[in-house]
Amino acid sequence: MSDAVTARSGGNKTFSTLFGLALRLLWRDWRGGEIRLLFIALVMAVTSVTGIALFTDRLEKALLLESANMLAADRVLGSSRQPPEEILAEAESLGLRTARTLSFTSMAFSETGNMLVSAKAVSDTYPLRGEVIIADQPFIRGYPIRSGPPAGEVWLESRALPALGIDVGDSVFVGEAELTVSRIIIAEPDRQGGMMDSAGPRLMLSMNDVVQTNVVQLGSRVSYRYLFAGEELETLDSFSEWIGEEYDGEYRIRDVRDESEEISEALNRAESFLLLGSLFAVLLAGVAIALTAKRYSERHYDYVAILKTFGCTSNEIGVIYLAIQLVLVFISIVVGCILGWLVHHVILRLLQAVITVELPPAGFEPFVIGSLTAVICLLSFALPPLLALRATPPLRVLRKDLDQQKLGANVPYVFGILGTVFLVYWYSQNLVLTTVLVTAVAAIALFLSAVSYLLLRSSGSVGMKAGSAWKLAMTAARRRRKQNVLQVMVFSVTIMSLLILTLLRTDLIDDWQGQLPENTPNHFMMNITESQIDGIESFFAENGVDSNAFYPLISARVISVNGEIPEPEEELDADEERSSITEGAQSAEEDSLYDRARSELDAATENNEEAGAEAEEQEEGQVRGRLGRRQVTWADDLPPDNLITDGAWWGEVIDAGYVSIEDEYAGWLDIEIGDRVEFEINQQTIFAEVSSFRSVRWDNMQPNFFIIFSPGTINHLGATFLSTALMERDQKILLNDLVRLFPTMVVIEIDALIEQVQNIIAQVTSAIELISVLVLVCGALVLLACVNATLDERFHENAILRTLGAGKRLILSSLLIEFASIGALAGIIATVGAEASLYYLQEEVFEQEFNMHYWVWIAGPLIGTVLIAGLGMNSTREVVSTSPLNVLRRVV
Amino acid sequence: MIRIEDLCKSVDTSEGLLTILKSISLNIDAGEAVAIVGASGSGKSTLLGLMAGLDTATSGDVVLDGQSLNAMDEEQRAILRGKLVGFVFQSFQLLPSLTALENVMLPIELKGDAQAKEKAKRLLLRVGLEERGHHYPNQLSGGEQQRVAIARAFATEARILFADEPTGNLDTATGAKIVELLFDLNREFSTTLVLVTHDELLAQKCDRIVRLVAGEAVSDEKTSARDEEVASV
C-alpha cells in the first residue's frame, strides 16, 4: 500500500538527482558529439545578435555624437525670425544647455579693402558639442577650443586676411562696429554649406557685439539658431514635443537627420540593412536550432524509452531535458556573449580608419538582447521537440516502429513560427515590416513546398531501382519526399536570404559609390553671366582646377498643357525626395542645409521677381501656386545621371521648341509625349513640345533639372549660368581671387558636407560587409544542420545497399545526384524568391530602383547545386569509407 | 509476484480490429523463471510489454507485487518499474553515446545512488567485462553488448527481470554463454524471470513454459529444469 501511495504521488527522485543526471547526460552527449551542433547553433544565434547589437549600439551612439558635433548641439531650432526667448528658458528649466547663433551676410571693411563675409555671431556657451578649430596665424594648422570669440574680437577665415590686407591684431569693421581680429578660424562644427555660411569667408563674432554692428534690421535676411544639448535623450525628445505642441508646428526642433538628406538616407538604409541582416541571422540561427534540436530529440527517443523502463516518469524526463537545455543555453549565452563582444571588436578594429570619433562604451542592453534571443530560440525552436520526448512510449524498447507521429508533429513548427514572429517584431519594433516579412516568408514557404512537392512527386515507382545511380538517386529523393521538401525549403530560404543580402549589399554600395564618386565637384558657382564664362574657364585652367559644364539657369513656370491648366491634386512626391542644389521647395521657413542653399539661390538668381511671382500665384489660387517656379535649363547633351525613360533626346541636328521633362514631374502634371506645354519665363510666354521623359538622380549633389529645353528655345530670355568645380582644401584660397575677379558670382561650398557624407558612407559600407559575413556563417550553419538532419537515414540506407553489394561508385554517384538535384531545385526557388523579395525591399524599404540581376539566374541554381552537393558529399562520404557493419551498428 | 487476470489486447488497424491477446490469465511466483514461447506474431512480446507495464491492456489486469497496473497511469507505472523491474532486450538497447560503464551506471544514477560507479564496475566485473568499461557499444561485439545489458538489468537489484529474446541476435555459442550468465545472476539475485523466446532449448531452462498460439495461452507446463532444481534442493 505504501508503494502504491508513493507511486501516486508522482516522481520519486529528488531534483538534485535529476539535475545531476541531466548534467552527466549533457556531458556524455557533448563528448559523443550528439549535442555539439545544437550548441554551435545556439552560440551562433547569441554571437551574431550580440555582436550586431553591440556594434550598432556603439555605432549609433558614435554617429549621434558625430552628428551632434555636426550641429554643435544635440538639437537645433532654426528660423528666419527670432524665436521667443521663453524657448531657451524652458530648455534651461529642463536641465538642457543652450546657446544661440545668428548668421548673416555682410561686408567687412578694413583700411585697405573690403569683402563679403558670412558672419556668424555666437553666444558665450557656443559650441555645445564639438570644437572650433582656431589658429594664431593664417594658413597654419589650428588647435581646438570650446568657445567663440569674446566681445570686441572677431575670428576670420585665413583667406579673408589677404583679401582685406590685414594681419592678426588689426581691426575690421562689421557694420558700425570696429572689432579686433584676434584669431584665425580654421573650422567650426556646424558650418555646412548653406548660403549664409558660404557667401564668403567666415567671420565669427560674439553675440554681444551684434547690436553694436547695427546690421541686423527688421527685414534683414538672417538665420537664427537656438542650440540645445542634454545628456538624456528622453529630455531632448520631450522638449521637442513641448515645442511642437506649444507653437503648433511653427517652430520645429531638428537633429542631424533633418539637416542632411544624404546622411539621413545613408543612415536609414544602413540601419535597415543591419536590421535585415540581424533578422536573417536570427532566423537562420533559429532554423539551425530547430533542425539540430529535432535531430537531437529524434536520436533520444530510445534514450527516453530506456529511461522510462528504468522508472523515469514523463515529468522527470521533462525536468531532465529542461535542465539539459537550460544548462546548454546558459553556457551558450556566456560563450556567445564573449564571442559577440569579440566580433564587435573585430568590426570596430576594421572600421578604425573610418570611425573618427571616440566610441562611447557599449551599454548592457546588447547582451540582454543576445541572451534573450537564445532563450526565445530555445523556447520556440528547441524545447517543443525536446519536451515531446516526454511522451515517448516506453513500449518503444520492444517495438522500434513506434515513433512520435502521434504526438503532434506540427507542434514544434507552430512554436517555431510564433517564436520567429515574436523575434522579428521584437528586433524591428515595426509592425509593418514584421507583417510584410512574415507574410513574405510564409508565402514563399508555401509556394516552395507546393513546387517541391510537385516536382518530387512519385510517379508510382516502387523499390529502390538500384540498377543505375540516376534512378537510385531519384527514387531515394522521392522516398524521402517529406524530408526532402523540408530540406529544399530550408535550403531555398537560406540561399535566398544570402542572395538577398549579397545583392542588396552590392546594390547599396554601388549606389553610394555612384552617388558621390571620388572626384565629385564640391563647389557650386552661380549667378554667372554669359560673358564671364570664358574668364572663369581660363582662371581655372591657369590654377589647375578642372572646370565643368556651364548650365544656363532661368526661372520658369508651367502655365498650361495642351491649352488646359493642370490641376494636380497632391503635392509632388519628388519635392520631398530630391535634394539637388538647383531645385527646391520655396518655403521661407526652411532651415535645412539644402533648403537654405536653395532659397538663397532663388533669392540670388531671381531677385525681386520671385516675390512678385509668388504674390501673383497666390491670387491665382492654390493649385496654380503648387505648380511653382522651377529652375530650368537648356542643353545639347543629356546630363550625366539622367536616363531617357520615354521618347528621345534631341538628335544631332537640334531644333528649337522641344522640352524634356523629369518623368515623375510629367506624371504629376499628367503630361504625355508630344503634348504642347505653355511656360511663363521672365514674363514671356513660351510654347514647347514634350519630346522625352527623363529619370534624374536627385541625390548626386550635382545640378539637376525638372525641365530641360532644346537649345534655341529660351536662349534669348536672359539666363544666368551655373557651374561646378572640384577644389581641394589647399586650393580654397583661389576663391578670394575668383570672387574678386567676378564679383557678381555666388560660390556655394559643399566640400565639408561631401566629406562628411563620404565618411559616413564608408563607415556603413564596412559595417554592411561584416554583417553580410556574419549572416553567411549563420547560413552555412543551417545548410550543415539541414544536411545532417537526414544523415542517419542516408547512412543506414546506403550501408544496406553496400552490404547488398552496391559498389562505391554507384552509391557516391547516387548521393551526388540526389544532393545536386535538391541543391539545384533550392537554388532556382531561392533565386525567384530573392528577386521577388528584392523588388519589394528595394522599392519600398531602401527606396532604390529595382533592376533584375540576370547573372543571379545562372549563379543561384549553380551555387545551390555546388554548395549542397559539396556539403552533402562531405557529410556522407564516410558511408563508403566505413564498414557497413559499423554504420549499421551506429545508426541502429 | 505477477498475477495476470483475463488479459486482452486488441488494436485498430486499417482492416478493422485486430486481437493480439485473448483472455490470458497467469500466476508467476516470486523467484520463478517462466518462459513464454510461441511463433512470430503469436503475441508473446505484447504480453511481455503488458506484464512489465510498458503498455496498457484493452481489458483485464496485471498485478505486480500486489499492485494493479490497471489502476495506475503511466507516471505511476514508471515509478513501479523503477522499483521492481529490470529488462534485457533482443537488440540490447544500449545507449550509443554512453560507454559500457555509463550504460550500467545509468539506472543506479537514476535512483540517486552516490555509489553508482563502484556498483556498475562490480557488475561489469561479474559479467566479465571489467576491461571494456570505457568502450562504446559500437566498439563491443554482440555478446559483449548483451552482457553489458544484463549487468545493467541487475544494476538496480530489480525483483522481476523481463527478457525479450535475449539470445535472438547472437550466435549459438555466444547465446549459450549469455543464457548461462543470465540464469546464474537470476539465481544469485533471486529474481523472478519472465523470458520471451522461440528457442525451445532456452525455454527448457526455465521452471515453466507458457505457450502462445495466435494470442491464446494454449498450455502452461512445468519443465524438467524445475524438477531438477527441486531435486537438487
Short mmCIF file of C-alpha atoms in Angstrom, two decimals, chain A residues 1-14 17-18 20-21 24-25 27-29 31-34 299-300 302-317 320 390 392-400 402 886 889-890 892, chain B residues 11 20 45-46 48-50 53-55 65 67-68 71-83 85 87 89 91-99 102-103 105-107 109-113 136-142 145 152-153 156 159 164:
data_model
loop_
_atom_site.label_atom_id
_atom_site.label_comp_id
_atom_site.label_asym_id
_atom_site.label_seq_id
_atom_site.Cartn_x
_atom_site.Cartn_y
_atom_site.Cartn_z
CA MET A 1 0.00 0.00 0.00
CA SER A 2 2.78 2.37 0.89
CA ASP A 3 4.33 1.67 -2.52
CA ALA A 4 1.07 2.49 -4.21
CA VAL A 5 0.87 5.77 -2.33
CA THR A 6 4.40 6.68 -3.40
CA ALA A 7 3.60 5.73 -6.94
CA ARG A 8 0.61 8.00 -7.00
CA SER A 9 2.48 10.96 -5.58
CA GLY A 10 4.44 11.44 -8.82
CA GLY A 11 8.16 11.12 -9.39
CA ASN A 12 10.23 9.81 -6.51
CA LYS A 13 13.58 11.30 -7.48
CA THR A 14 14.88 14.46 -5.93
CA THR A 17 19.33 13.66 -8.57
CA LEU A 18 17.62 14.64 -11.79
CA GLY A 20 22.93 15.75 -11.61
CA LEU A 21 21.77 13.17 -14.12
CA ARG A 24 26.01 13.89 -16.76
CA LEU A 25 23.84 13.23 -19.82
CA TRP A 27 28.44 15.95 -20.72
CA ARG A 28 28.17 12.48 -22.25
CA ASP A 29 26.18 13.82 -25.21
CA ARG A 31 31.57 14.10 -25.60
CA GLY A 32 29.76 11.84 -28.02
CA GLY A 33 29.17 14.78 -30.38
CA GLU A 34 25.39 14.49 -30.11
CA ARG A 299 18.05 10.40 -31.56
CA HIS A 300 16.86 10.49 -27.98
CA ASP A 302 15.38 5.34 -27.48
CA TYR A 303 17.16 7.10 -24.67
CA VAL A 304 13.88 8.23 -23.19
CA ALA A 305 12.24 4.84 -23.71
CA ILE A 306 15.08 3.23 -21.79
CA LEU A 307 14.90 5.84 -19.04
CA LYS A 308 11.19 5.11 -18.78
CA THR A 309 11.77 1.40 -18.43
CA PHE A 310 14.16 2.30 -15.61
CA GLY A 311 11.31 4.04 -13.89
CA CYS A 312 11.58 7.65 -15.03
CA THR A 313 8.21 9.37 -15.19
CA SER A 314 7.26 11.76 -18.00
CA ASN A 315 7.62 14.68 -15.63
CA GLU A 316 11.07 13.55 -14.62
CA ILE A 317 12.01 13.19 -18.30
CA ILE A 320 15.91 16.23 -17.16
CA ARG A 390 8.25 13.14 -22.60
CA THR A 392 7.79 8.68 -25.91
CA PRO A 393 6.03 5.36 -25.23
CA PRO A 394 8.19 3.04 -23.12
CA LEU A 395 7.00 0.19 -25.32
CA ARG A 396 9.42 1.56 -27.93
CA VAL A 397 12.09 -0.58 -26.30
CA LEU A 398 10.24 -3.56 -27.66
CA ARG A 399 8.78 -2.07 -30.80
CA LYS A 400 11.07 0.25 -32.78
CA LEU A 402 6.54 3.23 -32.54
CA ASN A 886 29.84 -0.16 -38.20
CA ARG A 889 25.59 -0.59 -35.59
CA ARG A 890 25.97 3.12 -35.11
CA VAL A 892 20.66 1.09 -35.17
CA VAL B 11 -5.55 -2.71 -31.79
CA ILE B 20 -3.42 -9.76 -30.32
CA SER B 45 6.27 -9.64 -26.89
CA THR B 46 2.94 -7.88 -26.44
CA LEU B 48 5.76 -9.09 -22.01
CA GLY B 49 5.12 -5.38 -22.63
CA LEU B 50 1.81 -5.57 -20.76
CA GLY B 53 3.70 -2.08 -17.57
CA LEU B 54 5.16 -0.76 -20.81
CA ASP B 55 1.76 -0.85 -22.47
CA ASP B 65 3.84 -7.37 -6.35
CA GLN B 67 -0.24 -3.58 -7.21
CA SER B 68 -2.75 -3.41 -10.03
CA ALA B 71 -5.33 1.42 -11.59
CA MET B 72 -2.16 3.34 -12.47
CA ASP B 73 -1.34 5.95 -15.04
CA GLU B 74 1.92 5.90 -17.00
CA GLU B 75 3.69 8.00 -14.38
CA GLN B 76 2.81 5.60 -11.59
CA ARG B 77 3.68 2.59 -13.71
CA ALA B 78 7.07 4.19 -14.43
CA ILE B 79 7.76 4.54 -10.72
CA LEU B 80 6.75 0.95 -10.15
CA ARG B 81 9.05 -0.19 -12.97
CA GLY B 82 11.87 1.74 -11.36
CA LYS B 83 11.33 -0.13 -8.09
CA VAL B 85 11.59 -4.29 -12.88
CA PHE B 87 14.92 -5.59 -18.71
CA PHE B 89 16.27 -6.87 -24.85
CA SER B 91 18.56 -5.60 -29.58
CA PHE B 92 20.43 -4.82 -26.34
CA GLN B 93 19.14 -1.20 -26.24
CA LEU B 94 22.40 0.22 -25.02
CA LEU B 95 22.65 3.98 -25.41
CA PRO B 96 25.21 4.62 -28.13
CA SER B 97 26.59 7.83 -26.66
CA LEU B 98 27.36 6.19 -23.30
CA THR B 99 30.25 3.86 -22.55
CA GLU B 102 27.95 4.54 -18.10
CA ASN B 103 25.19 2.37 -19.52
CA MET B 105 25.57 3.29 -14.16
CA LEU B 106 22.50 4.96 -15.65
CA PRO B 107 19.71 3.12 -13.74
CA GLU B 109 22.22 7.05 -11.00
CA LEU B 110 18.51 7.40 -11.58
CA LYS B 111 17.96 6.09 -8.06
CA GLY B 112 20.23 8.86 -6.80
CA ASP B 113 22.80 6.33 -5.58
CA TYR B 136 31.19 2.47 -26.52
CA PRO B 137 28.52 -0.02 -27.63
CA ASN B 138 29.63 0.07 -31.27
CA GLN B 139 33.10 -0.99 -30.14
CA LEU B 140 31.71 -4.15 -28.50
CA SER B 141 30.63 -7.44 -30.03
CA GLY B 142 27.00 -8.53 -29.85
CA GLN B 145 26.77 -5.75 -25.63
CA ARG B 152 22.51 -3.07 -16.42
CA ALA B 153 19.37 -5.13 -15.83
CA THR B 156 19.08 -1.82 -9.68
CA ARG B 159 12.91 -8.18 -8.23
CA ASP B 164 12.80 -10.34 -24.63
#
